[in-house]
Coordinates of C-alpha atoms and ligand atoms in Angstrom, one line a residue:
Chain A
M571 CA -4.5 10.2 31.1
H572 CA -1.3 10.7 33.1
V573 CA 0.8 12.4 30.5
M574 CA 1.2 16.2 31.0
S575 CA 2.0 18.6 28.2
E576 CA 5.2 19.7 30.0
D577 CA 6.3 16.0 29.9
L578 CA 5.5 15.8 26.3
S579 CA 7.5 18.8 25.3
N580 CA 10.5 17.3 26.9
L581 CA 10.2 14.2 24.8
V582 CA 11.2 15.9 21.5
Q583 CA 14.6 17.7 21.7
P584 CA 17.0 19.1 19.2
G585 CA 18.2 16.2 17.1
R586 CA 16.7 13.5 19.3
V587 CA 13.4 12.1 20.5
H588 CA 12.5 9.9 23.4
R589 CA 11.5 6.4 22.6
Q590 CA 8.5 6.6 24.8
I591 CA 6.5 8.4 22.1
Y592 CA 6.6 5.1 20.1
T593 CA 5.8 2.8 23.0
D594 CA 3.5 4.5 25.5
P595 CA -0.2 3.5 25.2
A596 CA -1.2 6.7 27.0
I597 CA 0.6 8.8 24.5
F598 CA -1.0 6.8 21.7
D599 CA -4.5 7.6 23.1
L600 CA -3.5 11.3 23.3
E601 CA -2.4 11.3 19.7
L602 CA -5.7 10.0 18.6
E603 CA -7.4 12.9 20.4
R604 CA -4.9 15.7 19.7
I605 CA -3.6 14.8 16.3
F606 CA -6.2 12.5 14.6
G607 CA -9.0 14.3 16.4
V608 CA -7.8 17.7 15.2
A609 CA -5.7 17.7 12.0
W610 CA -6.9 17.4 8.4
I611 CA -6.9 13.7 7.9
Y612 CA -7.0 12.2 4.4
V613 CA -10.2 10.1 4.1
G614 CA -10.4 9.1 0.5
H615 CA -10.6 10.2 -3.1
E616 CA -13.7 11.5 -4.8
S617 CA -13.4 8.9 -7.6
Q618 CA -14.2 6.3 -4.9
V619 CA -17.7 7.8 -4.6
K620 CA -18.5 8.9 -8.1
S621 CA -22.4 8.8 -8.0
P622 CA -25.0 9.8 -5.4
G623 CA -25.3 6.9 -2.9
D624 CA -21.7 5.7 -3.5
Y625 CA -20.0 5.1 -0.1
F626 CA -16.6 4.0 1.2
R627 CA -16.0 2.8 4.7
T628 CA -12.8 4.0 6.5
F629 CA -11.4 5.4 9.7
I630 CA -10.3 8.7 11.1
G631 CA -7.7 7.6 13.6
K632 CA -9.6 4.7 15.1
K633 CA -13.0 6.2 14.6
P634 CA -15.1 4.4 11.9
V635 CA -16.5 6.8 9.3
V636 CA -18.2 6.7 6.0
L637 CA -17.2 8.8 3.0
V638 CA -20.4 9.2 0.9
R639 CA -21.8 11.2 -1.9
D640 CA -25.2 12.4 -0.9
A641 CA -28.4 12.7 -3.0
A642 CA -27.4 16.3 -4.0
G643 CA -24.0 15.1 -5.1
D644 CA -22.1 16.6 -2.2
I645 CA -19.3 14.8 -0.4
R646 CA -19.9 14.0 3.2
V647 CA -18.0 12.2 5.9
I648 CA -20.3 10.8 8.6
H649 CA -19.6 8.8 11.8
N650 CA -20.4 5.2 11.3
Q651 CA -22.5 4.8 14.4
C652 CA -26.2 4.4 14.8
A653 CA -27.7 7.2 17.0
H654 CA -30.0 4.6 18.7
R655 CA -27.8 2.2 20.6
G656 CA -24.6 2.6 18.8
S657 CA -24.3 -0.2 16.3
L658 CA -22.0 0.2 13.3
V659 CA -24.4 1.0 10.5
V660 CA -22.3 0.5 7.3
A661 CA -20.5 -2.9 7.3
N662 CA -19.5 -3.3 3.7
D663 CA -16.2 -1.7 2.5
N664 CA -18.0 0.2 -0.2
G665 CA -21.1 0.1 -2.3
N666 CA -24.1 2.2 -3.4
T667 CA -27.3 2.7 -1.5
D668 CA -30.4 5.0 -1.2
E669 CA -30.2 5.2 2.5
F670 CA -28.4 3.7 5.4
M671 CA -30.3 1.3 7.6
C672 CA -29.1 0.0 11.0
C673 CA -29.7 -3.7 11.2
Y674 CA -30.4 -3.7 14.9
H675 CA -33.8 -2.0 15.2
G676 CA -34.1 -0.6 11.7
W677 CA -33.5 3.1 12.1
T678 CA -32.8 4.6 8.7
Y679 CA -30.7 7.6 7.7
H680 CA -30.4 9.8 4.7
L681 CA -27.1 9.8 2.8
D682 CA -26.0 12.9 4.6
G683 CA -26.6 11.2 7.9
R684 CA -29.9 12.8 8.9
L685 CA -32.4 10.5 10.5
K686 CA -35.0 9.4 8.1
A687 CA -37.4 7.0 10.0
V688 CA -37.7 5.3 13.3
P689 CA -39.8 2.2 13.8
L690 CA -42.0 2.3 16.9
Q691 CA -41.5 6.1 17.1
H692 CA -44.8 6.4 19.1
G693 CA -43.1 4.6 22.0
Y694 CA -40.6 7.4 22.6
P695 CA -41.2 10.3 25.0
E696 CA -42.8 13.4 23.5
N697 CA -39.5 15.3 23.5
F698 CA -37.9 12.7 21.2
D699 CA -37.1 14.7 18.1
P700 CA -36.0 12.8 15.0
S701 CA -34.9 16.0 13.4
N702 CA -32.5 16.8 16.2
P703 CA -29.0 16.5 14.8
K704 CA -28.1 14.4 17.8
T705 CA -30.3 11.6 16.4
A706 CA -28.3 11.6 13.2
M707 CA -25.2 9.7 12.0
T708 CA -23.2 12.7 12.9
Q709 CA -21.2 14.5 10.2
V710 CA -17.5 15.1 10.8
P711 CA -17.5 18.9 11.2
R712 CA -15.2 19.9 8.5
V713 CA -14.8 18.1 5.1
R714 CA -12.9 19.6 2.2
S715 CA -11.7 18.2 -1.1
Y716 CA -8.5 19.5 -2.6
R717 CA -9.0 18.7 -6.3
G718 CA -10.6 15.3 -5.5
F719 CA -8.5 14.4 -2.5
V720 CA -10.9 14.4 0.5
F721 CA -9.7 15.4 3.9
A722 CA -11.8 15.8 7.1
S723 CA -11.1 17.5 10.4
A724 CA -12.9 16.5 13.6
A725 CA -12.2 20.0 15.0
A726 CA -14.9 22.6 14.4
D727 CA -12.4 25.3 13.6
G728 CA -8.8 25.6 12.8
P729 CA -6.6 26.3 9.8
S730 CA -8.3 25.7 6.4
L731 CA -7.2 22.7 4.3
E732 CA -5.3 25.0 2.0
E733 CA -3.4 26.6 4.9
F734 CA -2.8 23.1 6.3
L735 CA -1.4 21.8 3.0
G736 CA 0.6 24.9 2.1
H737 CA 3.2 24.3 -0.5
M738 CA 2.6 20.5 -0.3
A739 CA -0.5 21.1 -2.4
T740 CA 1.9 21.2 -5.3
S741 CA 2.6 17.5 -4.8
L742 CA -1.1 16.7 -5.1
D743 CA -1.2 19.0 -8.2
D744 CA 1.6 16.9 -9.6
M745 CA -0.5 13.7 -9.3
I746 CA -3.3 15.3 -11.3
D747 CA -1.2 17.2 -13.7
R748 CA 0.3 14.0 -15.0
A749 CA -3.1 13.0 -16.5
P750 CA -3.5 14.1 -20.1
D751 CA -7.2 14.7 -19.4
G752 CA -6.4 16.5 -16.1
E753 CA -8.3 13.8 -14.1
I754 CA -7.3 10.8 -12.1
E755 CA -9.2 8.0 -10.5
I756 CA -8.5 5.3 -8.0
A757 CA -8.3 1.9 -9.7
G758 CA -6.6 -1.5 -9.5
G759 CA -7.5 -2.6 -6.0
V760 CA -5.9 -2.1 -2.6
F761 CA -3.1 -3.6 -0.6
K762 CA -3.5 -3.8 3.2
H763 CA -0.4 -4.4 5.1
A764 CA 0.2 -4.6 8.8
Y765 CA 3.0 -4.5 11.3
D766 CA 3.6 -4.6 15.0
G767 CA 5.0 -1.1 15.5
N768 CA 3.9 2.5 15.9
W769 CA 2.1 4.4 13.2
K770 CA 4.8 7.2 13.1
L771 CA 7.5 4.8 11.9
Y772 CA 5.8 4.5 8.6
L773 CA 6.0 8.0 7.3
E774 CA 9.4 8.3 9.0
N775 CA 10.7 5.6 6.6
L776 CA 9.2 6.8 3.4
C777 CA 11.6 9.6 2.8
D778 CA 14.6 7.7 4.3
A779 CA 17.3 7.8 1.6
A780 CA 19.9 6.1 3.8
H781 CA 18.2 2.7 4.3
P782 CA 17.7 1.1 0.9
I783 CA 21.3 0.0 0.5
F784 CA 21.1 -1.9 3.8
T785 CA 17.5 -2.9 4.3
H786 CA 16.9 -3.8 0.7
R787 CA 20.3 -5.4 0.1
S788 CA 18.8 -8.8 -0.7
S789 CA 16.5 -7.5 -3.4
I790 CA 19.1 -5.2 -4.8
D791 CA 21.6 -8.1 -5.1
A792 CA 19.0 -10.5 -6.5
A793 CA 17.9 -7.9 -9.1
Q794 CA 21.4 -6.9 -10.1
Q795 CA 22.3 -10.5 -10.7
Q796 CA 19.2 -11.2 -12.7
S797 CA 19.7 -11.9 -16.4
D798 CA 17.6 -9.7 -18.7
A799 CA 17.5 -12.4 -21.3
V800 CA 15.0 -14.4 -19.3
H801 CA 11.3 -14.1 -20.4
S802 CA 9.4 -11.1 -19.0
D803 CA 5.8 -10.0 -19.8
G804 CA 6.9 -6.5 -18.7
T805 CA 6.0 -6.9 -15.1
G806 CA 9.3 -8.2 -14.0
E807 CA 11.2 -5.6 -16.0
I808 CA 9.7 -2.6 -14.1
A809 CA 10.2 -4.4 -10.8
I810 CA 13.8 -5.4 -11.4
R811 CA 14.8 -2.0 -12.6
Q812 CA 13.3 -0.4 -9.5
M813 CA 15.1 -2.8 -7.2
R814 CA 18.4 -2.1 -9.0
Q815 CA 17.8 1.6 -8.5
N816 CA 17.5 1.0 -4.8
G817 CA 21.1 0.0 -4.8
A818 CA 22.3 3.5 -5.9
P819 CA 25.5 4.4 -3.9
Y820 CA 25.5 7.1 -1.2
S821 CA 27.2 9.5 -3.7
F822 CA 23.9 9.3 -5.7
W823 CA 21.7 10.1 -2.7
E824 CA 24.1 12.8 -1.7
S825 CA 24.3 14.5 -5.0
Q826 CA 21.2 13.9 -7.1
V827 CA 18.4 13.6 -4.5
G828 CA 16.9 16.1 -2.1
I829 CA 14.6 16.3 0.8
W830 CA 12.2 19.2 1.3
T831 CA 10.0 19.8 4.4
Y832 CA 7.1 22.2 5.1
P833 CA 5.1 23.3 8.1
N834 CA 2.6 20.9 9.7
G835 CA 5.0 18.0 9.3
H836 CA 4.8 17.5 5.5
S837 CA 7.7 16.6 3.3
Y838 CA 8.9 15.1 0.0
L839 CA 11.8 13.4 -1.4
G840 CA 12.7 14.6 -4.9
D841 CA 14.9 14.3 -8.0
Y842 CA 15.2 10.6 -7.7
H843 CA 16.0 8.1 -10.5
D844 CA 18.1 8.1 -13.6
D845 CA 16.5 5.1 -15.3
A846 CA 14.8 6.1 -18.5
K847 CA 12.3 3.3 -18.2
L848 CA 11.2 4.6 -14.9
V849 CA 11.1 8.3 -15.5
A850 CA 8.8 9.7 -18.2
A851 CA 11.0 12.8 -18.5
L852 CA 13.8 10.7 -19.8
K853 CA 11.9 9.8 -23.0
D854 CA 12.2 6.0 -23.2
P855 CA 10.2 4.8 -26.2
V856 CA 7.7 3.3 -23.7
F857 CA 6.7 6.8 -22.7
R858 CA 6.4 8.1 -26.2
D859 CA 2.6 7.6 -26.5
Y860 CA 2.1 9.0 -23.1
I861 CA 4.1 12.2 -23.8
A862 CA 2.3 12.6 -27.1
A863 CA -1.0 12.3 -25.4
M864 CA 0.1 14.9 -22.8
E865 CA 1.4 17.3 -25.5
K866 CA -1.8 17.0 -27.5
K867 CA -3.9 18.0 -24.5
K868 CA -1.6 20.3 -22.6
G869 CA 0.9 21.6 -25.1
K870 CA 4.6 21.1 -25.2
A871 CA 5.6 23.7 -22.7
E872 CA 3.2 22.5 -20.0
T873 CA 4.1 18.9 -20.7
R874 CA 7.8 19.7 -20.2
R875 CA 7.1 21.5 -17.0
V876 CA 5.1 18.5 -15.6
M877 CA 7.7 16.0 -16.7
E878 CA 10.5 17.9 -15.0
V879 CA 8.7 17.7 -11.6
R880 CA 10.5 14.6 -10.3
R881 CA 9.2 14.1 -6.8
W882 CA 9.4 10.7 -5.2
N883 CA 7.4 10.1 -2.0
S884 CA 5.3 13.1 -0.7
N885 CA 4.1 12.9 2.9
V886 CA 1.2 14.8 4.3
Y887 CA 1.4 14.5 8.0
P888 CA -0.1 12.5 9.8
N889 CA -1.6 9.8 7.7
L890 CA -1.0 10.2 3.9
S891 CA 1.9 9.4 1.6
F892 CA 1.8 9.4 -2.1
M893 CA 4.0 9.1 -5.1
S894 CA 3.1 11.0 -8.2
Q895 CA 5.5 9.4 -10.8
F896 CA 3.9 6.0 -10.4
Q897 CA 0.5 7.2 -9.1
Q898 CA 0.7 5.5 -5.7
L899 CA -1.1 6.5 -2.5
R900 CA -0.8 5.1 1.0
V901 CA -3.0 5.8 4.0
V902 CA -1.8 5.1 7.5
H903 CA -4.3 3.7 10.0
P904 CA -3.1 3.7 13.7
V905 CA -4.5 0.6 15.4
A906 CA -2.6 0.5 18.7
V907 CA 0.6 2.0 20.0
D908 CA 2.4 -1.1 18.6
R909 CA 0.1 -2.0 15.7
T910 CA -0.4 -0.2 12.3
V911 CA -2.3 -1.0 9.2
V912 CA -1.6 0.7 5.9
H913 CA -3.8 0.7 2.8
T914 CA -2.3 1.5 -0.5
Y915 CA -4.1 2.6 -3.7
N916 CA -3.3 3.3 -7.3
F917 CA -4.5 6.0 -9.7
R918 CA -5.3 5.7 -13.3
L919 CA -4.3 8.8 -15.4
K920 CA -7.2 9.6 -17.6
G921 CA -6.3 10.0 -21.2
A922 CA -3.0 8.1 -20.8
P923 CA -2.2 5.0 -22.8
E924 CA -3.2 1.7 -21.1
Q925 CA 0.5 0.7 -20.6
M926 CA 1.0 3.5 -18.1
F927 CA -1.6 1.9 -15.8
R928 CA 0.0 -1.5 -16.2
N929 CA 3.3 0.0 -15.2
T930 CA 1.5 1.5 -12.2
I931 CA 0.3 -1.9 -11.2
S932 CA 3.7 -3.5 -11.6
F933 CA 5.3 -0.7 -9.6
A934 CA 2.6 -1.1 -6.8
N935 CA 3.3 -4.9 -6.7
T936 CA 7.0 -4.1 -6.3
V937 CA 7.0 -1.4 -3.6
N938 CA 3.7 -1.7 -1.9
G939 CA 2.8 -5.4 -2.3
T940 CA 2.3 -7.5 0.7
G941 CA 4.4 -10.2 -1.0
S942 CA 6.8 -7.7 -2.7
L943 CA 10.6 -8.3 -2.7
V944 CA 11.0 -4.8 -1.3
L945 CA 8.2 -3.9 1.2
T946 CA 8.6 -7.1 3.1
D947 CA 12.0 -5.9 4.3
D948 CA 10.5 -2.5 5.3
L949 CA 7.8 -4.3 7.3
E950 CA 10.6 -6.3 9.0
I951 CA 12.2 -2.9 10.0
Y952 CA 8.9 -1.6 11.5
N953 CA 8.5 -4.8 13.4
R954 CA 12.2 -4.7 14.6
I955 CA 11.9 -1.1 15.7
G956 CA 8.7 -2.1 17.6
M957 CA 10.7 -4.8 19.4
G958 CA 13.9 -2.8 19.7
L959 CA 12.3 0.2 21.4
S960 CA 10.8 -2.1 24.1
S961 CA 14.3 -2.9 25.2
A962 CA 16.2 -1.1 28.0
G963 CA 18.8 0.2 25.6
A964 CA 19.3 3.9 24.6
E965 CA 16.4 6.0 25.8
W966 CA 16.9 8.6 23.1
I967 CA 16.5 8.0 19.4
E968 CA 19.0 9.9 17.3
I969 CA 17.5 12.0 14.5
G970 CA 20.2 14.5 14.1
R971 CA 21.7 13.7 10.7
G972 CA 21.9 16.9 8.7
Y973 CA 20.9 19.0 11.7
R974 CA 23.7 21.6 11.2
S975 CA 23.5 21.7 7.5
D976 CA 19.7 22.0 6.8
L977 CA 18.8 25.0 4.7
P978 CA 15.7 27.3 4.5
D979 CA 13.5 26.6 1.5
A980 CA 12.1 29.3 -0.7
H981 CA 8.5 28.2 0.1
G982 CA 8.7 28.6 3.8
G983 CA 10.0 25.2 4.6
R984 CA 13.4 23.6 5.3
R985 CA 15.4 21.3 3.3
G986 CA 18.3 19.0 3.7
V987 CA 21.6 19.9 2.1
N988 CA 21.0 16.5 0.4
S989 CA 18.5 13.6 0.7
T990 CA 20.2 11.8 3.6
S991 CA 19.3 14.6 6.1
E992 CA 16.8 13.4 8.8
V993 CA 15.2 16.9 8.6
Y994 CA 11.8 15.3 7.6
I995 CA 11.7 13.4 10.8
R996 CA 12.6 16.4 12.9
N997 CA 9.9 18.3 10.9
M998 CA 7.3 15.7 11.6
L999 CA 8.1 15.7 15.3
D1000 CA 7.9 19.5 15.5
A1001 CA 4.4 19.1 14.1
W1002 CA 3.7 16.3 16.5
L1003 CA 4.8 18.5 19.4
G1004 CA 2.7 21.4 18.1
Y1005 CA -0.5 19.2 18.1
M1006 CA 0.2 17.4 21.3
T1007 CA 0.9 20.5 23.4
A1008 CA -1.5 23.0 21.7
P1009 CA -3.3 25.1 24.2
T1010 CA -6.7 24.6 22.6
L1011 CA -7.4 21.4 20.8
S1012 CA -8.8 23.0 17.8
S1013 CA -5.9 25.2 16.9
P1014 CA -2.7 23.3 16.7
A1015 CA 0.5 25.3 16.5
S1016 CA 2.2 24.9 13.2
G1017 CA 5.3 22.9 13.2
G1018 CA 8.6 23.5 11.4
G1019 CA 9.6 26.5 13.4
K1020 CA 11.2 25.0 16.5
Y1021 CA 14.8 24.8 15.5
P1022 CA 17.1 26.4 18.1
A1023 CA 19.9 28.4 16.6
A1024 CA 23.1 26.4 16.1
Chain B
M808 CA 7.7 -4.7 -34.9
A809 CA 9.3 -6.6 -32.0
K810 CA 7.3 -4.6 -29.6
K811 CA 4.1 -5.5 -31.4
K812 CA 4.9 -9.1 -31.4
K813 CA 5.6 -9.0 -27.7
R814 CA 2.3 -7.3 -27.0
A815 CA 0.5 -9.9 -29.0
A816 CA 2.2 -12.6 -27.1
R817 CA 1.3 -11.0 -23.8
L818 CA -2.3 -10.7 -24.8
A819 CA -2.4 -14.3 -26.0
T820 CA -1.0 -15.4 -22.6
R821 CA -3.5 -13.3 -20.9
S822 CA -6.5 -14.7 -22.7
R823 CA -5.4 -18.2 -21.6
R824 CA -5.7 -17.2 -18.0
P825 CA -8.5 -18.7 -16.0
I826 CA -11.0 -16.4 -14.4
A827 CA -11.5 -17.7 -10.9
A828 CA -11.3 -21.0 -9.3
R829 CA -15.0 -21.3 -9.1
R830 CA -15.9 -24.3 -11.4
S831 CA -18.0 -27.0 -10.0
T832 CA -15.9 -30.1 -9.4
A833 CA -18.9 -32.4 -9.2
R834 CA -19.5 -32.6 -12.9
Q835 CA -15.9 -33.2 -13.6
P836 CA -15.3 -36.9 -13.9
I837 CA -12.0 -38.0 -12.7
R838 CA -9.7 -38.8 -15.6
Q839 CA -7.4 -41.7 -15.7
T840 CA -6.4 -42.7 -12.2
L841 CA -2.8 -42.6 -13.3
D842 CA -3.1 -39.0 -14.4
L843 CA -4.6 -37.8 -11.2
N844 CA -2.1 -39.8 -9.2
A845 CA 0.8 -38.4 -11.2
C846 CA -0.5 -34.9 -10.7
E847 CA -0.9 -35.5 -7.0
Q848 CA 2.6 -36.9 -6.6
F849 CA 3.9 -33.9 -8.5
L850 CA 2.0 -31.4 -6.2
L851 CA 3.2 -33.2 -3.1
H852 CA 6.7 -33.1 -4.4
E853 CA 6.4 -29.4 -5.0
A854 CA 5.0 -28.8 -1.5
R855 CA 7.8 -30.7 0.0
L856 CA 10.5 -28.7 -1.9
L857 CA 8.9 -25.5 -0.5
D858 CA 8.7 -26.8 3.0
D859 CA 12.3 -27.9 2.8
G860 CA 13.4 -24.5 1.6
K861 CA 14.7 -26.0 -1.7
F862 CA 13.6 -22.9 -3.6
E863 CA 16.1 -23.4 -6.5
D864 CA 14.7 -26.9 -7.1
W865 CA 11.2 -25.5 -6.9
L866 CA 12.1 -22.9 -9.6
K867 CA 13.2 -25.8 -11.8
L868 CA 9.7 -27.0 -11.9
F869 CA 8.5 -24.0 -13.9
T870 CA 8.7 -23.6 -17.7
P871 CA 10.8 -20.8 -19.2
E872 CA 7.8 -18.6 -19.7
A873 CA 5.9 -19.5 -16.6
W874 CA 4.1 -17.1 -14.3
Y875 CA 3.2 -17.4 -10.6
W876 CA 0.2 -15.4 -9.3
V877 CA -1.3 -14.8 -5.8
P878 CA -4.2 -12.4 -6.4
S879 CA -5.2 -9.6 -3.9
E880 CA -8.9 -10.0 -4.5
P881 CA -11.2 -13.0 -4.5
G882 CA -12.0 -14.0 -8.1
Q883 CA -9.6 -11.4 -9.5
A884 CA -9.8 -11.5 -13.3
D885 CA -6.4 -10.2 -14.2
P886 CA -2.9 -9.5 -12.8
F887 CA -2.3 -6.4 -15.0
E888 CA -5.3 -4.2 -14.1
T889 CA -5.4 -5.0 -10.4
V890 CA -2.6 -5.3 -7.8
S891 CA -1.5 -8.8 -6.7
L892 CA 0.1 -10.1 -3.5
I893 CA 2.5 -11.7 -5.9
Y894 CA 2.5 -11.6 -9.6
D895 CA 5.8 -12.8 -11.0
D896 CA 6.7 -13.4 -14.6
R897 CA 9.6 -15.8 -15.1
R898 CA 12.2 -13.1 -14.8
L899 CA 10.8 -11.8 -11.5
L900 CA 10.3 -15.4 -10.1
E901 CA 14.0 -16.0 -10.6
T902 CA 14.8 -12.8 -8.8
R903 CA 12.4 -13.8 -6.0
V904 CA 14.1 -17.2 -5.6
R905 CA 17.6 -15.7 -5.7
R906 CA 16.6 -13.3 -2.9
L907 CA 15.1 -16.2 -0.8
L908 CA 18.6 -17.7 -0.8
S909 CA 20.3 -14.5 0.3
P910 CA 21.6 -14.4 3.9
R911 CA 20.8 -10.7 3.8
M912 CA 17.1 -11.2 3.3
Y913 CA 16.2 -9.6 6.7
S914 CA 12.5 -10.5 6.5
Q915 CA 13.8 -14.1 6.6
E916 CA 16.1 -13.6 9.5
P917 CA 15.2 -15.7 11.4
R918 CA 13.9 -18.1 8.7
S919 CA 10.3 -19.2 8.6
R920 CA 9.4 -22.9 8.9
T921 CA 6.4 -24.1 7.0
S922 CA 4.3 -27.2 6.9
R923 CA 1.7 -27.7 4.2
I924 CA -1.0 -30.1 3.4
V925 CA -2.2 -30.4 -0.2
G926 CA -5.4 -32.2 -1.2
N927 CA -8.9 -32.3 -2.8
L928 CA -7.2 -32.6 -6.3
T929 CA -9.4 -32.5 -9.4
I930 CA -8.4 -32.2 -13.0
E931 CA -10.3 -29.2 -14.2
E932 CA -9.3 -29.4 -17.8
S933 CA -7.0 -31.5 -19.9
G934 CA -5.9 -31.1 -23.4
K935 CA -3.0 -32.0 -25.6
D936 CA -0.8 -29.4 -24.1
G937 CA -1.4 -30.1 -20.4
Y938 CA -3.7 -30.3 -17.4
T939 CA -5.2 -27.7 -15.2
V940 CA -5.2 -29.1 -11.7
R941 CA -7.2 -27.6 -8.9
S942 CA -6.2 -28.3 -5.3
K943 CA -6.7 -27.1 -1.8
F944 CA -3.9 -26.3 0.6
M945 CA -3.2 -25.3 4.2
M946 CA 0.1 -23.9 5.2
I947 CA 1.3 -23.2 8.7
E948 CA 4.1 -20.7 8.8
Y949 CA 6.1 -20.3 12.0
R950 CA 8.5 -17.4 12.4
R951 CA 9.8 -15.5 15.5
E952 CA 7.3 -16.7 18.0
Q953 CA 4.4 -16.3 15.7
Q954 CA 2.4 -18.9 13.8
R955 CA 0.2 -18.0 10.8
L956 CA -2.2 -20.1 9.0
F957 CA -2.8 -19.7 5.3
G958 CA -5.2 -21.7 3.2
G959 CA -6.9 -21.6 -0.2
T960 CA -7.1 -23.0 -3.6
A961 CA -4.3 -23.5 -6.1
L962 CA -4.6 -23.9 -9.9
H963 CA -1.6 -25.5 -11.6
R964 CA -1.2 -25.7 -15.3
L965 CA 0.9 -28.7 -15.7
V966 CA 2.6 -29.6 -19.0
Q967 CA 4.9 -32.4 -20.0
S968 CA 8.4 -31.6 -21.2
G969 CA 11.1 -34.1 -21.9
G970 CA 9.3 -36.7 -19.9
R971 CA 8.9 -34.4 -16.9
I972 CA 5.9 -32.6 -15.5
M973 CA 6.4 -28.8 -15.4
I974 CA 4.4 -25.8 -14.2
A975 CA 3.3 -23.5 -17.0
W976 CA 1.5 -21.3 -14.6
K977 CA 0.3 -21.4 -11.0
R978 CA -2.4 -19.3 -9.4
V979 CA -3.0 -19.4 -5.6
D980 CA -6.2 -17.9 -4.2
L981 CA -5.8 -17.3 -0.5
V982 CA -9.0 -17.4 1.6
N983 CA -7.8 -14.2 3.3
C984 CA -6.2 -12.5 0.3
D985 CA -7.8 -9.1 1.1
A986 CA -6.9 -9.1 4.9
P987 CA -4.3 -6.8 6.4
L988 CA -1.2 -9.0 6.4
D989 CA 2.3 -8.8 7.6
G990 CA 4.8 -9.6 4.8
I991 CA 4.5 -12.7 2.7
T992 CA 8.0 -14.1 1.9
I993 CA 7.6 -17.9 1.5
P994 CA 5.8 -18.8 -1.7
F995 CA 2.6 -20.9 -1.4
Ligands
LIG1114 S1 -28.8 0.4 17.4 FE1 -29.3 1.0 15.4 S2 -31.4 0.9 15.3 FE2 -31.0 0.3 17.3
LIG1115 FE1 12.3 0.8 2.2

């Protein structure tokens, strides 16, 4: 590794960042170690492993892991590697099992990763101890669930999950609070999309209020010109309304939409939308049954409070983005410095009318679908940034919009004076710098505090 | 009342939907040669319109209440309970085609070139109101120094209207429908 911490701290400067952090394979390797090997990484949702023996295969950074509910009903995250000669043990994406068995020489493991049995054990030296934790599918040291959202940290110590999330936990609350029964579950399949660009570009785009009017121009125009008299089974209606909304003028983004950021790189875009068919708070007849179900379970006052939370994308740095109004969740998987895969999921609100989930699916197809009329242009942008940054053009990337006008936030964060501020990128890069230059790997400095005075 | 009617219509449409393209073709005798030939000519014509980028003409092949579906899972039962790579009702299909014609569709700048082969046709079901035709396809897509290969099974519901064959619905099951994919912009 030839990248020094001092070099790294020079790469992020007030209002600008060096393109090298998106293109240098050595920096990518360091990120896997110092960010994905330390931070609380979103792994999965408890509803994916409802019963003992349920498992779900995923990655922390590039490390294969398994999220599993063990025999006692506890959630575990274990490294997906056989302690014998290293084979991947769990090959299916998900399933249910009594034990894990490696198909190379048949070592078996309990659901919590402890070694269960070793064929030909008599052949090993006397000091071979099957109860030694080193002969297990090793557990990731820290695993915590925040109300069903499971995070894991490969660092043995460091800030608690609650400290790490801070005020952003309220966005996760908002996902759950929208369920009349107070419970949500992952349902409706998964999208996997891929692009030839750096993983950081993904979250940097999700709160970008200045791009839709350019990037999504073709779908905005096509949707605005679409006749509503044509047959729709409901799917197209949600999609087309959403695409039209993307065409809101700058004045809308600068007056009705905000961007909030918090320590550790987290952020959310809020107060978006004025289409009554897309925002439950605006009381379109479609939402009547839903609001009634909410009021029945939670009362009028709490229902009103929940409906008035109007956050759009919430990002938990470094690998999670979700959207509570349409129950979407995206997980970013870094593959190489110039290759990223993103998995997107949907939640069902328990106790809500079936139509709510259908809208969730329509919305997912529109904004997260691999063949969507919207996401395909975002993927094009990630690919183009990947290609553009490899040129010998400007060395420094400008992220200064809003720099002089950002304001402190009441919950310890920083917000843009309106949604077009790039404060959320500066905030992510502060966190990035904190992780990358932390003196000890297990205690990253918190980001968000590195703004020099104007 | 109107809402109820719409919902009933939606459910009716849904119940007509095929489950997966997993029927045995061996026990399906080929119907009249003319029918199969007419269906094949139609599918080849459709493929050619798509390869030639004549998306407006392609859209004209669909009935006013048609839908076009590319599931995200093998054997996916339903486009309403599970996400789809593409699920367009007629309204959205029109929007998709209009966007494909836009010079500002940046994911098509530069444009893709495609070449497809359609074959292994069988008539899965035929009734008074039309035919369900099963076919295999392979499509090469070239764009910006990269070539991708797609393949899979298509089900077309073909109906006759005013002496023309039209598509009442089309389902395309990609072999790699659950793979991580860069954007899909050109319809299959
Ligand atoms: S590598 Fe797993 S049992 Fe040998
Ligand atoms: Fe976008």
